[in-house]
Tab-separated table of C-alpha atoms in Angstrom:
chain	number	residue	atom	x	y	z
C	5	MET	CA	-62.947	21.020	-29.521
C	6	HIS	CA	-65.583	23.718	-31.455
C	7	SER	CA	-65.975	24.337	-34.803
C	8	GLN	CA	-64.922	27.793	-36.256
C	9	ASP	CA	-68.958	27.753	-37.267
C	10	SER	CA	-70.111	26.726	-33.346
C	11	TYR	CA	-68.876	29.988	-31.954
C	12	ALA	CA	-71.047	32.270	-34.583
C	13	MET	CA	-73.434	33.104	-32.045
C	14	LYS	CA	-74.227	35.929	-30.446
C	15	LEU	CA	-72.311	37.597	-27.541
C	16	GLN	CA	-73.166	40.621	-25.416
C	17	LYS	CA	-70.338	42.413	-23.205
C	18	THR	CA	-68.224	45.181	-21.910
C	19	PHE	CA	-64.733	44.137	-22.745
C	20	ILE	CA	-62.497	46.739	-20.415
C	21	VAL	CA	-59.229	46.940	-21.894
C	22	LYS	CA	-56.383	48.495	-19.552
C	23	PRO	CA	-53.719	48.483	-21.812
C	24	ASN	CA	-51.567	50.075	-19.047
C	25	MET	CA	-52.263	50.101	-15.311
C	26	ASN	CA	-49.744	53.309	-14.795
C	27	CYS	CA	-50.992	56.934	-14.477
C	28	ASN	CA	-50.235	60.023	-14.408
C	29	LEU	CA	-52.183	61.303	-10.997
C	30	ARG	CA	-51.561	59.730	-7.912
C	31	CYS	CA	-55.096	59.402	-5.903
C	32	ARG	CA	-54.566	59.218	-2.460
C	33	TYR	CA	-57.715	56.523	-2.353
C	34	CYS	CA	-56.602	55.065	-5.685
C	35	TYR	CA	-57.535	51.342	-5.570
C	36	GLU	CA	-55.565	50.034	-8.549
C	37	PHE	CA	-52.240	51.222	-6.521
C	38	ASN	CA	-53.379	49.824	-3.064
C	39	LYS	CA	-55.101	46.791	-3.957
C	40	ASN	CA	-53.766	45.614	-6.975
C	41	GLY	CA	-50.206	47.179	-6.920
C	42	ASP	CA	-48.401	44.561	-8.184
C	43	CYS	CA	-50.040	45.582	-11.590
C	44	TYR	CA	-47.889	48.517	-12.046
C	45	ASN	CA	-45.438	46.499	-12.989
C	46	LYS	CA	-46.872	44.909	-15.682
C	47	SER	CA	-45.658	45.682	-18.866
C	48	LEU	CA	-47.970	47.776	-21.548
C	49	LEU	CA	-50.296	45.891	-23.924
C	50	SER	CA	-48.950	47.236	-27.196
C	51	ILE	CA	-51.424	48.199	-29.632
C	52	ASP	CA	-50.396	45.268	-31.818
C	53	GLU	CA	-51.590	42.863	-29.087
C	54	ILE	CA	-54.607	44.949	-28.319
C	55	SER	CA	-55.229	44.591	-32.044
C	56	SER	CA	-54.843	40.839	-32.025
C	57	PHE	CA	-57.453	40.652	-29.350
C	58	ILE	CA	-60.009	42.828	-31.221
C	59	CYS	CA	-59.494	40.943	-34.053
C	60	ARG	CA	-59.621	37.365	-32.479
C	61	ALA	CA	-62.952	38.425	-30.931
C	62	SER	CA	-64.306	39.789	-34.228
C	63	LYS	CA	-63.511	36.327	-35.697
C	64	LEU	CA	-64.500	33.965	-33.234
C	65	PHE	CA	-67.900	36.130	-32.217
C	66	PRO	CA	-68.884	37.357	-35.686
C	67	ASP	CA	-72.312	38.245	-34.198
C	68	SER	CA	-71.098	39.592	-31.102
C	69	ARG	CA	-72.168	42.804	-29.482
C	70	ILE	CA	-69.243	44.294	-27.538
C	71	LEU	CA	-68.759	47.288	-25.708
C	72	TRP	CA	-64.924	48.065	-26.143
C	73	LEU	CA	-64.125	50.308	-22.736
C	74	LEU	CA	-60.548	51.833	-22.847
C	75	HIS	CA	-59.775	52.310	-18.985
C	76	GLY	CA	-56.738	52.019	-17.040
C	77	GLY	CA	-54.126	53.090	-15.493
C	78	GLU	CA	-55.007	56.537	-17.178
C	79	PRO	CA	-55.499	55.402	-20.853
C	80	LEU	CA	-54.691	58.841	-22.607
C	81	ILE	CA	-51.215	58.205	-20.892
C	82	ASN	CA	-50.326	56.542	-24.433
C	83	GLY	CA	-51.083	59.414	-26.378
C	84	GLY	CA	-53.544	60.767	-29.185
C	85	ARG	CA	-51.366	58.034	-31.434
C	86	PHE	CA	-52.429	54.935	-29.364
C	87	LEU	CA	-56.132	56.413	-29.283
C	88	GLU	CA	-56.068	56.272	-32.873
C	89	GLU	CA	-54.789	53.194	-33.268
C	90	PHE	CA	-56.949	51.505	-30.778
C	91	ILE	CA	-60.184	53.047	-32.309
C	92	LYS	CA	-58.889	52.262	-35.409
C	93	LYS	CA	-58.677	48.620	-34.931
C	94	VAL	CA	-62.053	48.775	-33.152
C	95	ARG	CA	-63.375	49.845	-36.614
C	96	GLN	CA	-61.421	47.615	-38.994
C	97	ALA	CA	-63.044	44.817	-36.909
C	98	ARG	CA	-66.563	45.943	-37.132
C	99	ASP	CA	-66.319	46.709	-40.832
C	100	SER	CA	-64.804	43.582	-41.751
C	101	SER	CA	-66.161	41.113	-39.492
C	102	GLY	CA	-70.170	42.505	-39.377
C	103	VAL	CA	-69.695	42.767	-35.765
C	104	ASP	CA	-71.477	45.483	-33.485
C	105	PHE	CA	-68.414	47.052	-31.446
C	106	GLN	CA	-68.804	50.349	-30.001
C	107	LEU	CA	-66.328	52.366	-27.586
C	108	ALA	CA	-66.104	54.076	-24.449
C	109	LEU	CA	-63.334	56.109	-22.322
C	110	GLN	CA	-62.543	56.296	-18.805
C	111	THR	CA	-60.165	58.996	-18.347
C	112	ASN	CA	-59.158	61.064	-15.393
C	113	GLY	CA	-59.462	64.055	-17.867
C	114	THR	CA	-56.178	65.575	-17.520
C	115	LEU	CA	-54.880	64.578	-20.877
C	116	ILE	CA	-57.562	65.464	-22.789
C	117	THR	CA	-56.588	67.516	-25.719
C	118	GLU	CA	-58.122	69.033	-28.620
C	119	GLU	CA	-56.051	66.853	-30.779
C	120	ILE	CA	-57.868	63.758	-28.550
C	121	VAL	CA	-61.040	65.698	-28.836
C	122	LYS	CA	-60.971	65.601	-32.486
C	123	ILE	CA	-59.920	61.726	-32.943
C	124	LEU	CA	-63.070	60.825	-30.867
C	125	GLU	CA	-65.266	63.465	-32.897
C	126	ASP	CA	-63.908	61.825	-35.987
C	127	ASN	CA	-65.291	58.724	-34.630
C	128	ILE	CA	-68.390	59.456	-32.906
C	129	ASP	CA	-70.594	56.998	-34.944
C	130	LEU	CA	-67.936	54.483	-33.192
C	131	LEU	CA	-68.715	56.092	-29.488
C	132	SER	CA	-71.546	54.502	-27.027
C	133	GLU	CA	-73.732	57.414	-26.959
C	134	ARG	CA	-70.985	59.677	-27.183
C	135	VAL	CA	-69.869	60.028	-23.623
C	136	VAL	CA	-66.480	59.965	-22.590
C	137	SER	CA	-66.606	59.769	-18.506
C	138	VAL	CA	-64.375	62.024	-16.655
C	139	SER	CA	-63.282	61.342	-12.837
C	140	ILE	CA	-63.498	64.559	-10.744
C	141	ASP	CA	-64.997	64.583	-6.902
C	142	GLY	CA	-66.290	68.140	-7.182
C	143	PRO	CA	-64.842	71.618	-6.663
C	144	GLN	CA	-61.185	72.700	-6.419
C	145	LEU	CA	-61.117	72.278	-2.775
C	146	ILE	CA	-62.571	69.363	-2.342
C	147	ASN	CA	-61.264	67.336	-5.407
C	148	ASP	CA	-57.446	68.387	-4.705
C	149	GLN	CA	-57.396	66.735	-1.416
C	150	VAL	CA	-57.009	63.691	-2.988
C	151	ARG	CA	-56.850	63.721	-7.051
C	152	VAL	CA	-53.257	65.211	-7.256
C	153	THR	CA	-50.217	64.855	-9.740
C	154	ILE	CA	-47.392	62.329	-8.829
C	155	GLN	CA	-45.733	65.382	-7.668
C	156	GLY	CA	-48.652	65.836	-5.073
C	157	GLN	CA	-49.986	68.752	-7.320
C	158	SER	CA	-53.692	70.011	-8.329
C	159	SER	CA	-55.338	68.204	-11.019
C	160	TYR	CA	-58.428	70.441	-10.841
C	161	GLU	CA	-57.599	73.198	-13.542
C	162	PRO	CA	-56.150	70.122	-16.353
C	163	VAL	CA	-59.314	68.241	-15.740
C	164	LEU	CA	-61.565	71.639	-16.163
C	165	LYS	CA	-59.474	72.404	-19.004
C	166	GLY	CA	-60.410	68.832	-20.717
C	167	ILE	CA	-64.004	69.048	-19.910
C	168	GLU	CA	-63.904	72.593	-21.823
C	169	CYS	CA	-62.295	71.189	-24.899
C	170	ILE	CA	-65.148	68.649	-24.391
C	171	ARG	CA	-67.824	71.098	-24.292
C	172	ASN	CA	-66.635	72.826	-27.112
C	173	SER	CA	-67.275	69.692	-29.319
C	174	LYS	CA	-69.987	67.436	-30.541
C	175	LEU	CA	-69.114	64.711	-27.832
C	176	ASP	CA	-70.860	64.423	-24.385
C	177	PHE	CA	-69.526	63.603	-21.401
C	178	SER	CA	-70.344	62.237	-17.942
C	179	THR	CA	-68.545	62.322	-14.299
C	180	ILE	CA	-67.655	59.379	-12.063
C	181	SER	CA	-66.849	60.714	-8.463
C	182	VAL	CA	-65.237	58.708	-5.797
C	183	ILE	CA	-67.689	59.842	-2.252
C	184	GLY	CA	-64.837	59.769	0.357
C	185	ALA	CA	-64.211	61.326	3.956
C	186	HIS	CA	-63.002	64.318	1.564
C	187	ASN	CA	-66.636	65.118	-0.337
C	188	VAL	CA	-68.955	63.144	2.041
C	189	PHE	CA	-69.948	65.631	3.936
C	190	HIS	CA	-70.005	67.908	1.061
C	191	ALA	CA	-73.549	67.024	-0.733
C	192	GLU	CA	-74.591	70.787	-1.768
C	193	GLU	CA	-71.121	71.383	-2.942
C	194	VAL	CA	-70.647	68.519	-4.901
C	195	TYR	CA	-74.279	68.550	-6.726
C	196	ALA	CA	-73.972	72.667	-7.417
C	197	PHE	CA	-70.649	71.641	-8.902
C	198	MET	CA	-71.660	69.012	-10.907
C	199	LYS	CA	-74.562	70.953	-12.323
C	200	SER	CA	-72.289	73.828	-12.957
C	201	ILE	CA	-69.830	71.893	-15.098
C	202	GLY	CA	-72.908	70.780	-17.106
C	203	ALA	CA	-72.317	67.069	-17.055
C	204	ARG	CA	-74.945	65.200	-18.844
C	205	LEU	CA	-74.894	62.295	-16.503
C	206	CYS	CA	-73.003	61.808	-13.226
C	207	LYS	CA	-72.376	58.591	-10.952
C	208	PHE	CA	-71.405	58.573	-7.320
C	209	ILE	CA	-69.589	55.907	-6.072
C	210	PRO	CA	-68.175	54.811	-2.571
C	211	CYS	CA	-64.973	54.917	-1.826
C	212	TYR	CA	-64.802	51.570	0.708
C	213	ASN	CA	-61.026	51.988	1.669
C	214	PHE	CA	-60.937	50.064	5.314
C	215	SER	CA	-57.931	48.628	6.944
C	216	ALA	CA	-57.913	44.257	7.505
C	217	GLN	CA	-59.656	45.624	10.768
C	218	GLY	CA	-62.328	47.167	9.338
C	219	VAL	CA	-61.270	50.952	10.172
C	220	PRO	CA	-61.685	53.484	7.454
C	221	GLU	CA	-58.317	54.280	5.299
C	222	ARG	CA	-57.316	56.537	2.843
C	223	PHE	CA	-60.642	58.554	2.741
C	224	GLY	CA	-62.694	55.328	3.186
C	225	VAL	CA	-66.120	56.053	4.480
C	226	SER	CA	-69.113	53.795	5.857
C	227	PRO	CA	-71.794	52.546	3.710
C	228	ILE	CA	-74.075	54.822	6.277
C	229	GLU	CA	-72.438	58.273	5.525
C	230	TYR	CA	-72.615	57.051	1.936
C	231	ALA	CA	-75.740	56.199	1.831
C	232	GLU	CA	-77.371	59.573	3.890
C	233	PHE	CA	-74.611	61.516	1.271
C	234	ILE	CA	-76.870	59.755	-1.532
C	235	CYS	CA	-80.253	60.436	-0.143
C	236	LYS	CA	-78.993	64.134	0.467
C	237	ILE	CA	-78.089	64.388	-3.102
C	238	PHE	CA	-81.682	63.295	-3.841
C	239	ASP	CA	-83.251	65.623	-2.046
C	240	LEU	CA	-80.857	68.803	-3.338
C	241	TRP	CA	-81.836	67.389	-7.082
C	242	LEU	CA	-85.827	66.995	-6.541
C	243	GLN	CA	-85.706	70.172	-4.772
C	244	ASP	CA	-83.899	71.540	-7.461
C	245	LEU	CA	-86.029	70.040	-10.623
C	246	PRO	CA	-88.896	72.683	-10.434
C	247	ASN	CA	-86.422	75.301	-11.307
C	248	THR	CA	-84.666	73.580	-13.821
C	249	PRO	CA	-85.138	73.030	-17.598
C	250	LYS	CA	-86.484	69.839	-18.567
C	251	GLU	CA	-83.113	69.168	-21.616
C	252	LYS	CA	-80.607	69.924	-18.124
C	253	TRP	CA	-82.235	67.610	-15.605
C	254	LEU	CA	-79.327	66.069	-14.591
C	255	VAL	CA	-79.366	62.325	-14.532
C	256	ILE	CA	-77.406	60.960	-11.167
C	257	ASP	CA	-76.487	57.430	-10.135
C	258	PRO	CA	-77.525	55.582	-8.232
C	259	ILE	CA	-80.591	57.689	-7.615
C	260	ALA	CA	-81.731	57.236	-11.493
C	261	THR	CA	-81.173	53.522	-11.139
C	262	VAL	CA	-83.377	53.625	-7.618
C	263	LEU	CA	-85.946	55.530	-9.192
C	264	ALA	CA	-86.085	52.828	-12.027
C	265	LYS	CA	-86.465	49.902	-9.699
C	266	LEU	CA	-88.697	51.402	-7.868
C	267	SER	CA	-90.529	52.033	-11.129
C	268	ASN	CA	-89.904	48.549	-12.236
C	269	VAL	CA	-88.255	50.122	-14.958
C	270	PHE	CA	-85.460	47.925	-16.529
C	271	VAL	CA	-82.055	49.207	-15.392
C	272	THR	CA	-78.336	48.243	-16.702
C	273	TRP	CA	-76.261	49.002	-13.577
C	274	CYS	CA	-75.054	45.690	-12.443
C	275	GLU	CA	-74.787	46.381	-8.955
C	276	PHE	CA	-78.809	46.478	-8.925
C	277	ARG	CA	-78.997	43.686	-11.765
C	278	ASP	CA	-79.173	39.647	-11.568
C	279	GLU	CA	-76.232	39.785	-14.003
C	280	LYS	CA	-73.209	40.872	-12.607
C	281	CYS	CA	-69.768	40.692	-13.069
C	282	ASP	CA	-69.540	37.767	-15.511
C	283	ASN	CA	-71.105	40.342	-17.479
C	284	PHE	CA	-67.902	41.745	-18.274
C	285	VAL	CA	-64.239	40.588	-19.246
C	286	CYS	CA	-61.258	42.885	-18.313
C	287	LEU	CA	-57.895	43.049	-19.985
C	288	TYR	CA	-55.140	43.813	-17.804
C	289	PRO	CA	-51.455	44.880	-19.268
C	290	ASP	CA	-50.014	41.303	-18.745
C	291	GLY	CA	-52.537	39.412	-20.871
C	292	GLU	CA	-54.800	38.149	-17.897
C	293	LEU	CA	-58.824	38.015	-18.396
C	294	TRP	CA	-60.651	38.850	-15.245
C	295	LEU	CA	-64.221	39.213	-14.799
C	296	CYS	CA	-64.827	42.864	-13.063
C	297	ASP	CA	-62.171	44.955	-11.896
C	298	THR	CA	-63.313	44.851	-8.457
C	299	MET	CA	-62.452	41.736	-8.101
C	300	ASP	CA	-59.138	41.405	-5.451
C	301	HIS	CA	-56.057	40.237	-7.555
C	302	ALA	CA	-54.734	38.685	-4.089
C	303	THR	CA	-57.975	36.971	-2.834
C	304	MET	CA	-60.754	36.600	-5.659
C	305	ARG	CA	-58.130	34.586	-8.161
C	306	ASP	CA	-60.571	31.534	-8.237
C	307	VAL	CA	-63.458	33.302	-8.704
C	308	GLY	CA	-62.779	36.170	-11.035
C	309	PHE	CA	-59.584	34.846	-13.180
C	310	ILE	CA	-60.929	33.378	-16.619
C	311	GLY	CA	-56.973	33.330	-18.085
C	312	ASN	CA	-54.318	35.105	-20.486
C	313	ILE	CA	-55.114	35.849	-23.811
C	314	LYS	CA	-51.174	34.960	-24.540
C	315	THR	CA	-51.663	31.629	-23.800
C	316	LEU	CA	-55.328	30.603	-24.316
C	317	SER	CA	-56.046	28.913	-27.386
C	318	ASP	CA	-58.972	29.871	-29.749
C	319	SER	CA	-61.451	27.353	-28.476
C	320	GLU	CA	-60.264	27.979	-24.319
C	321	PHE	CA	-60.740	31.548	-25.535
C	322	VAL	CA	-64.038	31.162	-26.327
C	323	LYS	CA	-64.879	29.234	-23.506
C	324	ALA	CA	-63.759	31.759	-21.083
C	325	VAL	CA	-65.581	34.723	-22.481
C	326	SER	CA	-68.546	33.064	-23.459
C	327	SER	CA	-68.925	31.030	-20.775
C	328	PRO	CA	-66.898	32.225	-18.058
C	329	CYS	CA	-68.293	30.315	-14.947
C	330	ALA	CA	-67.336	27.120	-16.417
C	331	VAL	CA	-63.297	28.202	-15.941
C	332	CYS	CA	-63.959	30.133	-12.587
C	333	LYS	CA	-65.928	29.673	-9.475
C	334	PHE	CA	-67.883	32.629	-9.963
C	335	HIS	CA	-71.041	30.686	-10.006
C	336	GLU	CA	-70.249	29.123	-6.234
C	337	PHE	CA	-69.699	33.111	-5.168
C	338	TYR	CA	-72.594	34.219	-6.627
C	339	ASP	CA	-75.031	32.044	-5.281
C	340	ARG	CA	-73.175	32.113	-1.451
C	341	MET	CA	-73.147	35.658	-1.694
C	342	LEU	CA	-76.784	36.306	-2.427
C	343	ARG	CA	-78.066	33.166	-0.405
C	344	LYS	CA	-79.087	34.976	2.673
C	345	CYS	CA	-80.307	38.176	0.421
C	346	ARG	CA	-82.839	36.345	-1.343
C	347	GLU	CA	-85.078	36.526	2.147
C	348	CYS	CA	-84.659	40.090	2.158
C	349	ASP	CA	-88.003	42.335	2.282
C	350	ILE	CA	-85.557	44.360	-0.654
C	351	TYR	CA	-83.704	42.197	-2.524
C	352	ALA	CA	-86.091	42.471	-5.767
C	353	LEU	CA	-84.737	46.424	-5.939
C	354	CYS	CA	-81.396	45.714	-4.714
C	355	LYS	CA	-80.319	42.339	-6.147
C	356	GLY	CA	-77.470	42.126	-3.600
C	357	GLY	CA	-75.160	44.949	-4.594
C	358	CYS	CA	-71.810	44.658	-5.951
C	359	LEU	CA	-70.599	41.288	-5.009
C	360	PRO	CA	-66.806	41.437	-4.696
C	361	MET	CA	-66.816	44.613	-2.975
C	362	ARG	CA	-69.436	42.625	-0.389
C	363	ASP	CA	-66.948	40.108	0.058
C	364	ILE	CA	-64.058	42.272	0.646
C	365	LEU	CA	-66.271	44.362	3.457
C	366	LYS	CA	-67.069	40.984	4.931
C	367	GLY	CA	-63.736	39.610	5.400
C	368	LYS	CA	-62.436	43.079	6.974
C	369	SER	CA	-65.550	43.555	9.593
C	370	GLU	CA	-68.934	41.912	10.042
C	371	SER	CA	-70.830	45.244	10.806
C	372	LEU	CA	-69.173	46.843	7.808
C	373	PHE	CA	-70.968	43.830	5.806
C	374	THR	CA	-74.087	44.184	7.488
C	375	ASP	CA	-73.565	48.382	7.154
C	376	TYR	CA	-73.908	47.948	3.362
C	377	CYS	CA	-77.116	46.391	3.761
C	378	THR	CA	-78.498	48.692	6.190
C	379	ALA	CA	-77.154	51.268	3.687
C	380	LYS	CA	-78.754	49.821	0.697
C	381	HIS	CA	-82.330	49.688	2.836
C	382	MET	CA	-81.577	53.624	3.515
C	383	ILE	CA	-81.748	54.479	-0.053
C	384	PHE	CA	-84.348	52.575	-1.363
C	385	ARG	CA	-86.539	53.615	1.845
C	386	HIS	CA	-85.836	57.479	1.561
C	387	MET	CA	-86.333	57.249	-2.338
C	388	LYS	CA	-89.706	55.189	-1.793
C	389	ARG	CA	-91.095	57.733	0.377
C	390	ALA	CA	-91.001	60.282	-2.731
C	391	THR	CA	-91.638	57.933	-5.120
C	392	ASP	CA	-94.771	56.553	-3.423
C	393	TYR	CA	-95.824	60.447	-3.340
C	394	ALA	CA	-95.371	61.231	-6.669
C	395	LEU	CA	-96.935	58.468	-8.181
C	396	SER	CA	-99.928	57.654	-5.929
H	58	MET	CA	-95.656	51.822	-8.413
H	59	ASN	CA	-93.413	49.052	-6.902
H	60	SER	CA	-95.581	47.313	-4.291
H	61	ILE	CA	-92.483	46.080	-2.012
H	62	LYS	CA	-93.188	46.982	1.577
H	63	PHE	CA	-90.072	47.483	4.096
H	64	LYS	CA	-90.389	45.244	7.197
H	65	SER	CA	-89.549	48.005	9.620
H	66	SER	CA	-88.304	51.848	9.368
H	67	GLN	CA	-85.109	51.566	11.832
H	68	ASP	CA	-83.283	52.440	8.708
H	69	GLU	CA	-85.098	55.816	7.897
H	70	ILE	CA	-83.096	59.041	7.733
H	71	GLN	CA	-84.700	62.186	8.852
H	72	PRO	CA	-87.924	62.377	6.334
H	73	LYS	CA	-88.385	65.462	4.469
H	74	SER	CA	-91.543	67.226	2.926
H	75	TYR	CA	-91.507	67.245	-0.599
H	76	THR	CA	-93.603	70.149	-2.517
H	77	GLU	CA	-96.335	69.482	-5.214
H	78	GLU	CA	-94.283	70.945	-7.427
H	79	GLU	CA	-91.668	68.695	-6.466
H	80	LEU	CA	-93.761	65.371	-6.658
H	81	THR	CA	-94.692	66.387	-10.016
H	82	LYS	CA	-91.368	66.712	-11.681
H	83	LEU	CA	-90.437	63.585	-9.891
H	84	ARG	CA	-93.289	61.864	-11.989
H	85	GLU	CA	-92.368	63.467	-15.173
H	86	PHE	CA	-88.878	61.966	-14.483
H	87	VAL	CA	-90.017	58.474	-13.535
H	88	ASP	CA	-92.234	58.706	-16.719
H	89	ILE	CA	-88.818	59.479	-18.898
H	90	LEU	CA	-87.335	56.701	-17.631
H	91	LYS	CA	-90.138	54.404	-18.799
H	92	LYS	CA	-90.222	55.608	-21.847
H	93	ASP	CA	-86.196	56.083	-22.563
H	94	GLU	CA	-85.390	53.291	-24.871
H	95	SER	CA	-81.668	54.197	-24.844
H	96	ARG	CA	-81.315	53.746	-21.049
H	97	SER	CA	-77.758	52.827	-21.187
H	98	ALA	CA	-76.970	55.896	-21.058
H	99	LEU	CA	-78.217	55.915	-17.653
H	100	ALA	CA	-76.227	53.658	-15.666
H	101	CYS	CA	-73.437	50.931	-16.108
H	102	TRP	CA	-71.036	50.425	-19.009
H	103	GLY	CA	-72.807	48.817	-21.653
H	104	ASN	CA	-75.794	48.067	-23.473
H	105	TYR	CA	-77.770	45.071	-21.874
H	106	ASP	CA	-81.161	46.024	-23.442
H	107	ASP	CA	-81.119	42.365	-24.591
H	108	TYR	CA	-78.887	41.124	-22.707
H	109	ASN	CA	-78.825	37.091	-22.757
H	110	HIS	CA	-75.626	36.184	-20.668
H	111	GLY	CA	-73.061	36.184	-22.900
H	112	TYR	CA	-74.457	33.132	-25.682
């Protein structure tokens, strides 16, 4: 049993808090509904339970630096009061324990109101880089093919209204877009749209939905199609740089991260780093703690499940959070997934990508698994050519 | 500049020509990346600039 003093060491992590898995949208590719569907039956994590979790973390890790990322489901479905209470607990823990706690919010944007923005503005000192991340996949015709309400209606106008509320405030926002069959061949439209709405940072992530036999489903695209989209976006972005004032340059990921890697600059995105899923702790509504939420609950429990806050003692909690590889088999998984990567010519750049995603693809089709790596090569090669010219 | 060399060019997509102006701006962007001390705004969640694997 550890003494309280032995816990007083520095911890730096992102804690993803999913108070509920429910959502007011039914996006047609949603991984939460389709992959971890049973989570939807799990009860709502009450504000008291979350409060206790935050308080416990602050006491057990007094010198910690934790980013509390409110996620879901849709975290704003619980209303402004829930958000306010959540922030209040983070602030109380920070003020009373001296911990460095920050906040971030991932939302579908449809429930952002002036009240929500006011709550966030009032706590701007806690908000990580003042960024609220909003999910949107492109202009209306593209977005509404997939991102629809429970009744199947458009989500576009409510999202734009939410974004407008943020734009009229002191807050910044970033966008996160899923690249699937609905937008993968529309790079020009997607790029122009992201520029038009004034996002600070745009992130494009692939929709790798495939059947057990490796056939695309639910707007899934192949890794090669995704790579071609990113390369096209890179060319559009680069073409646009001379015509755009520097202060309005879009920061696009994975482009910024790839350029940073090619220039030997530090990056934070786990896909491109040695440190991966064990950098995160994800709290689910039933109290379960996992590493990254990309993990498939049905097949990766031994690799990513680290305990349940409702049953863990303090010492077990400390061990699960600070040394997760001691309570699950993530290290073995990590080594297995990266064994071949270490011989690859671009390993220093790529760092093996998203391991849970690669494992899921491997389980479905060997060619998909190979294509994942080919796509990484394509992206690095394409941007390296321009970067080499630029820096030569 | 990164010195990594690719073993083959089989995965290369259609090459594009870049103008001098574009390449100059790209260099400026890379310079921004190099000087940016709050780079956590650019990528994944979290501020991992002095990440130390938990403890």
